[in-house]
mmCIF file of C-alpha atoms in Angstrom:
data_model
loop_
_atom_site.group_PDB
_atom_site.id
_atom_site.type_symbol
_atom_site.label_atom_id
_atom_site.label_comp_id
_atom_site.label_asym_id
_atom_site.label_seq_id
_atom_site.Cartn_x
_atom_site.Cartn_y
_atom_site.Cartn_z
ATOM 1 C CA MET A 133 74.666 30.578 -77.013
ATOM 2 C CA ALA A 134 75.017 30.345 -73.247
ATOM 3 C CA TRP A 135 74.888 26.517 -73.507
ATOM 4 C CA VAL A 136 78.360 26.393 -75.068
ATOM 5 C CA ASP A 137 80.688 25.589 -72.152
ATOM 6 C CA PRO A 138 84.356 26.388 -72.888
ATOM 7 C CA ILE A 139 85.702 24.106 -70.126
ATOM 8 C CA HIS A 140 87.067 21.654 -72.685
ATOM 9 C CA SER A 141 88.367 24.261 -75.141
ATOM 10 C CA VAL A 142 92.002 24.088 -74.026
ATOM 11 C CA PRO A 143 92.202 20.256 -74.062
ATOM 12 C CA ALA A 144 90.527 20.166 -77.477
ATOM 13 C CA LEU A 145 92.939 22.696 -78.949
ATOM 14 C CA LEU A 146 95.851 20.867 -77.323
ATOM 15 C CA LEU A 147 94.738 17.628 -78.947
ATOM 16 C CA LEU A 148 94.479 19.365 -82.323
ATOM 17 C CA ALA A 149 98.000 20.775 -81.908
ATOM 18 C CA VAL A 150 99.380 17.320 -81.104
ATOM 19 C CA LEU A 151 97.612 15.843 -84.115
ATOM 20 C CA ALA A 152 98.950 18.588 -86.366
ATOM 21 C CA TYR A 153 102.449 17.810 -85.130
ATOM 22 C CA ARG A 154 101.836 14.110 -85.734
ATOM 23 C CA LEU A 155 100.483 14.693 -89.249
ATOM 24 C CA PRO A 156 103.181 12.440 -90.831
ATOM 25 C CA ALA A 157 101.415 9.496 -89.152
ATOM 26 C CA LEU A 158 98.923 9.609 -92.030
ATOM 27 C CA SER A 159 101.625 8.342 -94.376
ATOM 28 C CA GLU A 160 102.412 5.366 -92.121
ATOM 29 C CA GLY A 161 99.172 3.578 -92.953
ATOM 30 C CA GLY A 162 97.590 0.758 -90.992
ATOM 31 C CA ALA A 163 96.863 1.140 -87.297
ATOM 32 C CA ALA A 164 98.783 4.418 -86.958
ATOM 33 C CA ARG A 165 96.564 6.078 -89.568
ATOM 34 C CA SER A 166 93.365 4.744 -87.956
ATOM 35 C CA LEU A 167 94.424 6.039 -84.546
ATOM 36 C CA TRP A 168 95.334 9.461 -85.965
ATOM 37 C CA LEU A 169 92.007 9.771 -87.829
ATOM 38 C CA ALA A 170 90.016 8.661 -84.763
ATOM 39 C CA LEU A 171 91.693 11.261 -82.575
ATOM 40 C CA LEU A 172 91.206 13.913 -85.278
ATOM 41 C CA ALA A 173 87.476 13.189 -85.470
ATOM 42 C CA LEU A 174 87.229 13.236 -81.667
ATOM 43 C CA ALA A 175 89.009 16.576 -81.490
ATOM 44 C CA GLY A 176 86.830 17.913 -84.296
ATOM 45 C CA GLY A 177 83.664 17.111 -82.375
ATOM 46 C CA ALA A 178 84.994 18.944 -79.345
ATOM 47 C CA VAL A 179 86.159 21.928 -81.381
ATOM 48 C CA PHE A 180 82.658 22.502 -82.764
ATOM 49 C CA ASN A 181 81.563 23.251 -79.180
ATOM 50 C CA ILE A 182 84.211 25.935 -78.622
ATOM 51 C CA THR A 183 82.456 29.284 -78.382
ATOM 52 C CA PRO A 184 84.004 31.199 -81.338
ATOM 53 C CA ILE A 185 83.664 28.236 -83.707
ATOM 54 C CA ALA A 186 80.228 27.270 -82.429
ATOM 55 C CA SER A 187 78.973 30.820 -82.963
ATOM 56 C CA VAL A 188 79.933 30.678 -86.640
ATOM 57 C CA VAL A 189 78.334 27.250 -87.078
ATOM 58 C CA LEU A 190 75.161 28.348 -85.298
ATOM 59 C CA ALA A 191 74.910 31.451 -87.450
ATOM 60 C CA THR A 192 75.240 29.470 -90.673
ATOM 61 C CA MET A 193 73.665 26.087 -89.902
ATOM 62 C CA GLY A 194 71.533 26.603 -86.800
ATOM 63 C CA PRO A 195 71.480 24.507 -83.595
ATOM 64 C CA SER A 196 70.530 21.317 -85.425
ATOM 65 C CA GLY A 197 73.425 21.749 -87.855
ATOM 66 C CA GLN A 198 75.888 22.216 -85.031
ATOM 67 C CA ALA A 199 74.600 19.136 -83.241
ATOM 68 C CA VAL A 200 74.759 17.081 -86.432
ATOM 69 C CA LEU A 201 78.382 18.067 -87.001
ATOM 70 C CA VAL A 202 79.346 17.011 -83.470
ATOM 71 C CA ALA A 203 77.411 13.753 -83.773
ATOM 72 C CA SER A 204 79.005 13.033 -87.154
ATOM 73 C CA CYS A 205 82.467 13.530 -85.690
ATOM 74 C CA SER A 206 81.551 11.140 -82.884
ATOM 75 C CA VAL A 207 80.399 8.528 -85.395
ATOM 76 C CA LEU A 208 83.584 8.875 -87.437
ATOM 77 C CA ALA A 209 85.760 8.662 -84.316
ATOM 78 C CA SER A 210 83.931 5.498 -83.274
ATOM 79 C CA ALA A 211 84.313 3.970 -86.718
ATOM 80 C CA PHE A 212 88.036 4.612 -86.839
ATOM 81 C CA VAL A 213 88.570 3.253 -83.310
ATOM 82 C CA LEU A 214 86.704 0.075 -84.186
ATOM 83 C CA ARG A 215 88.618 -0.109 -87.447
ATOM 84 C CA LEU A 216 91.801 0.069 -85.390
ATOM 85 C CA LEU A 217 90.483 -2.749 -83.219
ATOM 86 C CA ALA A 218 89.721 -4.846 -86.308
ATOM 87 C CA GLN A 219 93.173 -4.174 -87.746
ATOM 88 C CA THR A 220 94.960 -5.232 -84.563
ATOM 89 C CA THR A 221 92.837 -8.332 -84.017
ATOM 90 C CA GLY A 222 92.360 -9.309 -87.673
ATOM 91 C CA THR A 223 88.529 -9.328 -87.454
ATOM 92 C CA ARG A 224 87.079 -8.410 -90.852
ATOM 93 C CA ASN A 225 83.405 -8.933 -90.051
ATOM 94 C CA GLY A 226 83.571 -6.414 -87.216
ATOM 95 C CA ARG A 227 85.036 -3.834 -89.548
ATOM 96 C CA THR A 228 82.184 -4.287 -92.040
ATOM 97 C CA VAL A 229 79.482 -3.965 -89.380
ATOM 98 C CA THR A 230 81.189 -0.879 -87.970
ATOM 99 C CA TRP A 231 81.280 0.963 -91.266
ATOM 100 C CA LEU A 232 77.690 -0.003 -92.152
ATOM 101 C CA THR A 233 76.512 1.339 -88.785
ATOM 102 C CA ALA A 234 78.500 4.532 -89.251
ATOM 103 C CA VAL A 235 77.089 5.083 -92.741
ATOM 104 C CA VAL A 236 73.517 4.582 -91.499
ATOM 105 C CA LEU A 237 73.991 7.043 -88.639
ATOM 106 C CA LEU A 238 75.591 9.625 -90.904
ATOM 107 C CA ALA A 239 72.767 9.200 -93.415
ATOM 108 C CA MET A 240 70.241 9.781 -90.619
ATOM 109 C CA SER A 241 71.936 13.053 -89.740
ATOM 110 C CA VAL A 242 71.123 14.749 -93.029
ATOM 111 C CA PRO A 243 67.297 14.628 -92.874
ATOM 112 C CA LEU A 244 67.397 15.381 -89.146
ATOM 113 C CA MET A 245 69.363 18.556 -89.796
ATOM 114 C CA VAL A 246 66.972 19.640 -92.536
ATOM 115 C CA THR A 247 63.647 18.792 -90.895
ATOM 116 C CA THR A 248 64.338 19.596 -87.239
ATOM 117 C CA PRO A 249 63.175 23.068 -86.153
ATOM 118 C CA ALA A 250 65.408 25.286 -84.083
ATOM 119 C CA SER A 251 63.449 24.841 -80.854
ATOM 120 C CA PRO A 252 63.690 21.135 -79.898
ATOM 121 C CA ARG A 253 66.196 20.045 -77.303
ATOM 122 C CA LEU A 254 69.089 18.406 -79.118
ATOM 123 C CA SER A 255 71.299 15.752 -77.602
ATOM 124 C CA LEU A 256 74.259 18.102 -77.522
ATOM 125 C CA THR A 257 72.489 21.293 -76.445
ATOM 126 C CA GLN A 258 70.408 22.308 -73.486
ATOM 127 C CA GLN A 259 67.289 23.663 -75.146
ATOM 128 C CA PRO A 260 63.779 22.522 -74.110
ATOM 129 C CA LEU A 261 62.583 19.226 -75.577
ATOM 130 C CA GLU A 262 59.223 19.233 -77.330
ATOM 131 C CA PRO A 263 57.230 15.987 -77.622
ATOM 132 C CA THR A 264 57.300 15.896 -81.426
ATOM 133 C CA ALA A 265 58.318 13.340 -84.013
ATOM 134 C CA ALA A 266 61.445 15.394 -84.715
ATOM 135 C CA GLY A 267 62.385 15.348 -81.047
ATOM 136 C CA ALA A 268 61.844 11.585 -80.889
ATOM 137 C CA ALA A 269 63.980 11.097 -83.997
ATOM 138 C CA TRP A 270 66.734 13.149 -82.431
ATOM 139 C CA LEU A 271 66.529 11.105 -79.253
ATOM 140 C CA VAL A 272 66.826 7.818 -81.156
ATOM 141 C CA HIS A 273 69.706 9.184 -83.185
ATOM 142 C CA SER A 274 71.470 10.424 -80.046
ATOM 143 C CA VAL A 275 71.113 7.079 -78.289
ATOM 144 C CA ALA A 276 72.505 5.275 -81.351
ATOM 145 C CA VAL A 277 75.478 7.646 -81.588
ATOM 146 C CA LEU A 278 76.186 7.368 -77.876
ATOM 147 C CA SER A 279 75.999 3.590 -78.022
ATOM 148 C CA LEU A 280 78.431 3.390 -80.926
ATOM 149 C CA LEU A 281 80.812 5.868 -79.300
ATOM 150 C CA GLY A 282 80.624 4.036 -75.965
ATOM 151 C CA TRP A 283 81.369 0.738 -77.652
ATOM 152 C CA ALA A 284 84.344 2.280 -79.427
ATOM 153 C CA LEU A 285 85.728 3.960 -76.304
ATOM 154 C CA LEU A 286 85.423 0.814 -74.214
ATOM 155 C CA ALA A 287 87.053 -1.252 -76.955
ATOM 156 C CA GLY A 288 89.837 1.329 -77.241
ATOM 157 C CA ALA A 289 90.423 1.280 -73.474
ATOM 158 C CA LEU A 290 90.641 -2.522 -73.435
ATOM 159 C CA LEU A 291 92.944 -2.519 -76.456
ATOM 160 C CA CYS A 292 95.297 0.017 -74.877
ATOM 161 C CA ARG A 293 95.292 -1.930 -71.611
ATOM 162 C CA ARG A 294 96.182 -5.131 -73.437
ATOM 163 C CA TYR A 295 99.089 -3.706 -75.403
ATOM 164 C CA SER A 296 100.378 -1.530 -72.558
ATOM 165 C CA ARG A 297 100.903 -4.695 -70.516
ATOM 166 C CA GLN A 298 102.882 -6.250 -73.363
ATOM 167 C CA ALA A 299 105.014 -3.158 -74.020
ATOM 168 C CA ALA A 300 108.327 -2.659 -72.283
ATOM 169 C CA PRO A 301 108.559 0.151 -69.711
ATOM 170 C CA GLY A 302 109.030 3.409 -71.580
ATOM 171 C CA PRO A 303 107.219 6.086 -73.585
ATOM 172 C CA LEU A 304 105.109 3.585 -75.561
ATOM 173 C CA ARG A 305 103.650 1.974 -72.448
ATOM 174 C CA THR A 306 102.922 5.379 -70.922
ATOM 175 C CA ARG A 307 101.304 6.567 -74.142
ATOM 176 C CA LEU A 308 99.002 3.529 -74.313
ATOM 177 C CA TYR A 309 98.165 3.837 -70.613
ATOM 178 C CA LEU A 310 97.196 7.516 -70.946
ATOM 179 C CA ILE A 311 95.113 6.982 -74.083
ATOM 180 C CA GLY A 312 93.359 4.022 -72.458
ATOM 181 C CA LEU A 313 92.657 6.067 -69.328
ATOM 182 C CA GLY A 314 91.320 8.834 -71.571
ATOM 183 C CA CYS A 315 88.977 6.348 -73.257
ATOM 184 C CA LEU A 316 87.690 5.215 -69.852
ATOM 185 C CA THR A 317 87.157 8.845 -68.865
ATOM 186 C CA GLY A 318 85.296 9.263 -72.144
ATOM 187 C CA CYS A 319 83.000 6.429 -71.077
ATOM 188 C CA GLY A 320 82.335 8.409 -67.909
ATOM 189 C CA PHE A 321 81.498 11.383 -70.124
ATOM 190 C CA LEU A 322 78.964 9.281 -72.029
ATOM 191 C CA VAL A 323 77.345 8.091 -68.792
ATOM 192 C CA ALA A 324 77.072 11.701 -67.636
ATOM 193 C CA ARG A 325 75.623 12.666 -71.003
ATOM 194 C CA VAL A 326 72.966 9.980 -70.803
ATOM 195 C CA ALA A 327 72.149 11.267 -67.344
ATOM 196 C CA VAL A 328 71.774 14.756 -68.806
ATOM 197 C CA LEU A 329 69.361 13.395 -71.423
ATOM 198 C CA VAL A 330 67.260 11.658 -68.784
ATOM 199 C CA ILE A 331 67.241 14.730 -66.534
ATOM 200 C CA GLY A 332 66.277 16.868 -69.525
ATOM 201 C CA LEU A 333 63.297 14.621 -70.192
ATOM 202 C CA VAL A 334 62.161 14.430 -66.573
ATOM 203 C CA ASP A 335 63.012 17.863 -65.165
ATOM 204 C CA PRO A 336 64.581 20.160 -67.811
ATOM 205 C CA ALA A 337 64.324 23.266 -65.617
ATOM 206 C CA GLY A 338 65.616 21.698 -62.396
ATOM 207 C CA GLN A 339 68.912 22.349 -60.685
ATOM 208 C CA TRP A 340 70.195 18.869 -61.436
ATOM 209 C CA ALA A 341 70.335 19.675 -65.140
ATOM 210 C CA ALA A 342 73.065 22.283 -64.558
ATOM 211 C CA VAL A 343 74.980 19.911 -62.264
ATOM 212 C CA GLY A 344 74.794 17.158 -64.861
ATOM 213 C CA LEU A 345 76.085 19.481 -67.567
ATOM 214 C CA THR A 346 79.033 20.516 -65.415
ATOM 215 C CA VAL A 347 79.936 16.909 -64.619
ATOM 216 C CA ARG A 348 79.600 15.973 -68.282
ATOM 217 C CA ASN A 349 81.887 18.761 -69.410
ATOM 218 C CA VAL A 350 84.482 17.937 -66.739
ATOM 219 C CA PHE A 351 84.587 14.332 -67.952
ATOM 220 C CA LEU A 352 84.905 15.541 -71.539
ATOM 221 C CA ALA A 353 87.764 17.880 -70.669
ATOM 222 C CA GLY A 354 89.536 15.120 -68.715
ATOM 223 C CA ALA A 355 89.161 12.624 -71.545
ATOM 224 C CA LEU A 356 90.504 15.068 -74.141
ATOM 225 C CA LEU A 357 93.397 16.076 -71.903
ATOM 226 C CA LEU A 358 94.432 12.471 -71.201
ATOM 227 C CA ILE A 359 94.171 11.454 -74.843
ATOM 228 C CA ALA A 360 96.074 14.531 -76.004
ATOM 229 C CA THR A 361 98.809 13.888 -73.431
ATOM 230 C CA GLY A 362 99.042 10.245 -74.454
ATOM 231 C CA ALA A 363 99.113 11.032 -78.164
ATOM 232 C CA GLY A 364 101.909 13.538 -77.690
ATOM 233 C CA TRP A 365 103.742 11.752 -74.867
ATOM 234 C CA PRO A 366 106.999 11.043 -76.773
ATOM 235 C CA GLN A 367 107.141 14.656 -77.921
ATOM 236 C CA LEU A 368 106.348 15.847 -74.384
ATOM 237 C CA VAL A 369 109.110 13.673 -72.939
ATOM 238 C CA GLY A 370 111.501 14.989 -75.576
ATOM 239 C CA ALA A 371 110.551 18.586 -74.821
ATOM 240 C CA LEU A 372 110.984 18.067 -71.066
ATOM 241 C CA SER A 373 114.338 16.388 -71.657
ATOM 242 C CA ALA A 374 115.465 19.253 -73.875
ATOM 243 C CA ALA A 375 114.303 21.794 -71.294
ATOM 244 C CA SER A 376 116.151 19.914 -68.558
ATOM 245 C CA THR A 377 119.289 19.879 -70.692
ATOM 246 C CA GLU A 378 119.038 23.613 -71.294
ATOM 247 C CA VAL A 379 118.560 24.327 -67.575
ATOM 248 C CA ALA A 380 121.566 22.166 -66.696
ATOM 249 C CA SER A 381 123.599 23.907 -69.404
ATOM 250 C CA ALA A 382 122.644 27.321 -68.023
ATOM 251 C CA ARG A 383 123.762 26.309 -64.529
ATOM 252 C CA SER A 384 127.063 24.962 -65.858
ATOM 253 C CA LEU A 385 127.664 28.159 -67.837
ATOM 254 C CA LEU A 386 127.262 30.214 -64.667
ATOM 255 C CA ARG A 387 129.585 27.951 -62.686
ATOM 256 C CA LEU A 388 132.280 28.047 -65.373
ATOM 257 C CA ARG A 389 132.050 31.796 -65.936
ATOM 258 C CA ARG A 390 134.842 32.753 -63.519
ATOM 259 C CA LEU A 391 137.257 30.114 -64.845
ATOM 260 C CA TRP A 392 136.425 31.110 -68.406
ATOM 261 C CA ARG A 393 137.184 34.765 -67.644
ATOM 262 C CA LEU A 394 140.558 33.761 -66.229
ATOM 263 C CA MET A 395 141.368 31.836 -69.412
ATOM 264 C CA VAL A 396 140.238 34.681 -71.673
ATOM 265 C CA GLY A 397 142.400 37.047 -69.636
ATOM 266 C CA VAL A 398 145.386 34.771 -70.271
ATOM 267 C CA ALA A 399 144.705 34.338 -73.985
ATOM 268 C CA PRO A 400 142.037 36.680 -75.393
ATOM 269 C CA GLY A 401 142.272 34.957 -78.752
ATOM 270 C CA ILE A 402 140.597 31.788 -77.448
ATOM 271 C CA ALA A 403 137.163 33.461 -77.363
ATOM 272 C CA LEU A 404 135.238 32.033 -80.303
ATOM 273 C CA THR A 405 133.265 35.101 -81.324
ATOM 274 C CA PRO A 406 131.706 34.629 -84.769
ATOM 275 C CA SER A 407 131.216 37.539 -87.113
ATOM 276 C CA PRO A 408 127.819 39.261 -87.299
ATOM 277 C CA VAL A 409 127.182 37.681 -90.702
ATOM 278 C CA ILE A 410 127.777 34.167 -89.373
ATOM 279 C CA ARG A 411 125.587 34.849 -86.343
ATOM 280 C CA LEU A 412 122.823 36.085 -88.622
ATOM 281 C CA LEU A 413 123.034 33.050 -90.898
ATOM 282 C CA SER A 414 123.393 30.419 -88.189
ATOM 283 C CA GLY A 415 120.918 31.924 -85.742
ATOM 284 C CA PRO A 416 121.234 32.013 -81.949
ATOM 285 C CA LEU A 417 123.069 29.171 -80.258
ATOM 286 C CA SER A 418 121.316 26.933 -77.777
ATOM 287 C CA LEU A 419 122.607 26.889 -74.220
ATOM 288 C CA ARG A 420 124.116 23.456 -74.769
ATOM 289 C CA GLU A 421 125.965 24.725 -77.856
ATOM 290 C CA ARG A 422 127.226 27.726 -75.886
ATOM 291 C CA LEU A 423 128.378 25.382 -73.115
ATOM 292 C CA TYR A 424 130.251 23.244 -75.636
ATOM 293 C CA ARG A 425 131.931 26.357 -77.022
ATOM 294 C CA ARG A 426 132.860 27.563 -73.523
ATOM 295 C CA VAL A 427 134.450 24.205 -72.669
ATOM 296 C CA MET A 428 136.524 24.419 -75.850
ATOM 297 C CA GLU A 429 137.617 27.941 -74.926
ATOM 298 C CA ILE A 430 138.602 26.900 -71.396
ATOM 299 C CA ARG A 431 140.575 23.976 -72.769
ATOM 300 C CA ASP A 432 142.346 26.285 -75.202
ATOM 301 C CA GLY A 433 143.175 28.588 -72.297
ATOM 302 C CA LEU A 434 144.612 25.703 -70.273
ATOM 303 C CA MET A 435 146.716 24.733 -73.250
ATOM 304 C CA ALA A 436 147.969 28.307 -73.494
ATOM 305 C CA LEU A 437 148.990 28.123 -69.809
ATOM 306 C CA SER A 438 150.824 24.820 -70.196
ATOM 307 C CA PRO A 439 154.299 26.306 -70.857
ATOM 308 C CA TYR A 440 154.161 28.340 -67.617
ATOM 309 C CA ALA A 441 153.841 25.603 -64.956
ATOM 310 C CA ASP A 442 155.977 22.752 -63.690
ATOM 311 C CA VAL A 443 155.064 19.479 -65.335
ATOM 312 C CA ASP A 444 155.512 17.604 -62.027
ATOM 313 C CA LEU A 445 153.419 19.993 -59.935
ATOM 314 C CA ARG A 446 150.203 18.025 -60.353
ATOM 315 C CA GLU A 447 151.745 14.813 -59.103
ATOM 316 C CA ASP A 448 153.329 16.548 -56.090
ATOM 317 C CA VAL A 449 150.072 18.237 -55.072
ATOM 318 C CA THR A 450 148.086 15.041 -55.574
ATOM 319 C CA ALA A 451 150.470 13.103 -53.333
ATOM 320 C CA SER A 452 150.322 15.776 -50.645
ATOM 321 C CA ALA A 453 146.528 15.932 -50.677
ATOM 322 C CA VAL A 454 146.213 12.144 -50.501
ATOM 323 C CA ALA A 455 148.672 12.104 -47.602
ATOM 324 C CA LEU A 456 146.331 14.466 -45.752
ATOM 325 C CA GLY A 457 143.478 11.963 -46.161
ATOM 326 C CA SER A 458 141.724 13.395 -49.222
ATOM 327 C CA PRO A 459 140.194 10.953 -51.733
ATOM 328 C CA ALA A 460 142.168 10.471 -54.930
ATOM 329 C CA ALA A 461 139.478 12.164 -57.063
ATOM 330 C CA THR A 462 139.424 15.226 -54.796
ATOM 331 C CA ALA A 463 143.211 15.355 -54.748
ATOM 332 C CA GLU A 464 143.330 15.415 -58.562
ATOM 333 C CA VAL A 465 140.840 18.289 -58.691
ATOM 334 C CA VAL A 466 142.883 20.252 -56.153
ATOM 335 C CA ALA A 467 146.093 19.496 -58.071
ATOM 336 C CA GLU A 468 144.567 20.931 -61.247
ATOM 337 C CA ALA A 469 143.421 24.077 -59.415
ATOM 338 C CA VAL A 470 146.886 24.550 -57.869
ATOM 339 C CA TRP A 471 148.500 24.004 -61.262
ATOM 340 C CA ILE A 472 146.291 26.756 -62.751
ATOM 341 C CA THR A 473 147.263 29.103 -59.919
ATOM 342 C CA ALA A 474 150.971 28.386 -60.478
ATOM 343 C CA ALA A 475 150.704 28.970 -64.218
ATOM 344 C CA LEU A 476 148.810 32.235 -63.766
ATOM 345 C CA ARG A 477 151.391 33.507 -61.247
ATOM 346 C CA ALA A 478 154.262 32.601 -63.543
ATOM 347 C CA LYS A 479 152.672 34.361 -66.503
ATOM 348 C CA ASP A 480 151.804 37.439 -64.450
ATOM 349 C CA ALA A 481 155.403 37.541 -63.212
ATOM 350 C CA GLY A 482 156.556 37.894 -66.808
ATOM 351 C CA LEU A 483 158.501 34.603 -66.952
ATOM 352 C CA ASP A 484 159.296 33.190 -70.348
ATOM 353 C CA PRO A 485 157.243 30.153 -71.351
ATOM 354 C CA SER A 486 158.954 26.807 -71.602
ATOM 355 C CA ASN A 487 159.844 25.424 -75.006
ATOM 356 C CA ASP A 488 159.819 21.870 -73.674
ATOM 357 C CA VAL A 489 157.521 19.830 -75.887
ATOM 358 C CA GLU A 490 156.677 17.540 -72.974
ATOM 359 C CA VAL A 491 155.440 20.476 -70.921
ATOM 360 C CA ILE A 492 153.409 22.016 -73.712
ATOM 361 C CA SER A 493 151.776 18.731 -74.693
ATOM 362 C CA THR A 494 150.930 17.704 -71.127
ATOM 363 C CA ALA A 495 147.366 16.394 -71.185
ATOM 364 C CA HIS A 496 144.833 17.943 -68.833
ATOM 365 C CA ARG A 497 142.490 15.591 -67.061
ATOM 366 C CA GLY A 498 138.921 15.674 -68.170
ATOM 367 C CA GLY A 499 135.968 13.560 -69.189
ATOM 368 C CA ALA A 500 135.291 11.228 -72.063
ATOM 369 C CA ASP A 501 132.243 13.237 -73.162
ATOM 370 C CA LEU A 502 130.827 16.714 -72.759
ATOM 371 C CA GLY A 503 128.932 15.909 -69.565
ATOM 372 C CA ALA A 504 131.950 14.413 -67.819
ATOM 373 C CA GLU A 505 134.175 17.242 -69.060
ATOM 374 C CA VAL A 506 131.789 19.882 -67.736
ATOM 375 C CA ALA A 507 131.528 18.119 -64.364
ATOM 376 C CA TRP A 508 135.324 18.020 -64.103
ATOM 377 C CA LEU A 509 135.789 21.674 -65.021
ATOM 378 C CA VAL A 510 133.047 22.765 -62.614
ATOM 379 C CA GLN A 511 134.845 20.963 -59.797
ATOM 380 C CA VAL A 512 138.147 22.573 -60.801
ATOM 381 C CA ALA A 513 136.489 26.002 -60.910
ATOM 382 C CA ARG A 514 135.056 25.514 -57.409
ATOM 383 C CA ALA A 515 138.359 24.232 -56.045
ATOM 384 C CA HIS A 516 140.248 27.155 -57.576
ATOM 385 C CA ALA A 517 137.779 29.695 -56.197
ATOM 386 C CA ARG A 518 137.029 28.594 -52.645
ATOM 387 C CA TRP A 519 138.241 25.202 -51.469
ATOM 388 C CA PRO A 520 140.323 25.473 -48.244
ATOM 389 C CA LEU A 521 142.407 22.479 -49.298
ATOM 390 C CA THR A 522 143.415 24.331 -52.462
ATOM 391 C CA ARG A 523 144.555 27.328 -50.457
ATOM 392 C CA ARG A 524 146.585 25.047 -48.192
ATOM 393 C CA MET A 525 148.242 23.325 -51.146
ATOM 394 C CA VAL A 526 149.009 26.699 -52.751
ATOM 395 C CA ALA A 527 150.668 27.878 -49.529
ATOM 396 C CA GLU A 528 152.620 24.613 -49.285
ATOM 397 C CA HIS A 529 153.788 24.236 -52.875
ATOM 398 C CA LEU A 530 153.872 27.788 -54.223
ATOM 399 C CA ASP A 531 155.726 29.669 -51.485
ATOM 400 C CA ASP A 532 158.053 30.967 -54.204
ATOM 401 C CA PRO A 533 156.045 30.794 -57.452
ATOM 402 C CA VAL A 534 158.900 32.271 -59.515
ATOM 403 C CA GLU A 535 161.282 29.452 -58.648
ATOM 404 C CA ARG A 536 158.652 26.749 -59.185
ATOM 405 C CA ALA A 537 157.512 28.139 -62.510
ATOM 406 C CA ALA A 538 158.734 26.504 -65.667
#
C-alpha cells in the first residue's frame, strides 16, 4: 500500500466538506445540481486514494477494484461537467454522446475488475505492468477515461473563463475563476498521469517514475484545492468577514472597557447581566453582541450622568477648542470628555441632580449605526483618558467643578 500518496488527502477532504455544506444545491436543479454532482464525483475519486479508505477498499475489492472505483468516479465527474456544458449552451446532442460514452466506460469497468489479476500495473497504481490481454485492456480503458476527463476539464475551464468575464466583480467572478483555474490544473494532472503511464511502460523501475508520481500528485492536490476553494468561496468570504468583525469587536471592547467601568461605577444598575437560566437558554453571546450590549450600557450611564453637568458646558468647551485651532470634530470629542469629567466630579461631590427636563433629556452625540457609535465612543474614551487637549480644557473650564455643576 506504499503507492497510496496522501498529498491530496487534505484538499480532497476539504472539497467534501464544502460539498456537504452546499448540499442544498441538489434541490436547485439545473446547472447548480450538475456542478455539485460533478464536484462530488471528483472528490469521491480522490477520497478512494486516501490511505485509510484505500486500505479498506483494497482489503475488500483488491487493487483492480480500487482502480475501477476511482476510474468510475472520473467518468461520472466528466459526464456531469459535460452535462453542465450542454445545459448552459443548449446542446442536446453533446449531452447524449456524453452519457453514452460514460455508460460504455462504466460497463467496461465491471469485467475488468472481475478478470484482472492483482499483479498487473493499473492506471492508478504503481505496480509492474505485465504484457497480457488484461493489461492491454486496462491501458485502453485508462486512455479512454483520461481522454473523457481531459475533455471535461478543458470544457469546464473554458466555460468558467467565459462566464467569469461576463460576471460583475465579486464573489461569483472569483468563484468561477478559481474553479476554472482548478480545471486547468486538473488538465496538468492528466498530462502528468499520461507521462507516468508512458514511463511505466518504458522504464517502470527508473527514477523518473517516482518523479512523475510526485508531480502528478502535486497537480492533483492543487486542482482539488483550487476547486474546493472556488466552490466554497462565498462561504469562505463570509467566514473571513465574520472573523474580521469579531476581531474588530474585541478591539473595541478593550478600548471601551475603562469608560464602561466609569459608567458602571456611576450607575451599577446599567450592567445588563442576564440570569443563569437565560444565559443557558440563549447560549454565549458573540463579541459583536457583547459590544452592542456594552454600547447600550455606556449610553445608559451617560444618561444617568446627565442631571449632574451644565447643559451649556459642551458648547463652551467646543468653542474654546476650536479657538485654539482644533478641528470641529476633535473639539466635539474633547467637549464630550470634559462634560463626562464635570458630571463625575459633581456626582462625587455629592451635589443634588438637576430636575430640569432639558438637562436630563440632552442628547449625547453619537453615530447613526453601531459602527459609527462605537467609533465615537472610542474617541471619547481616548480623549477622556489621555488627550492633552482634554486636560487643558478641564483646567480651563472646571477650575471650580462645584460651582459649574448643575
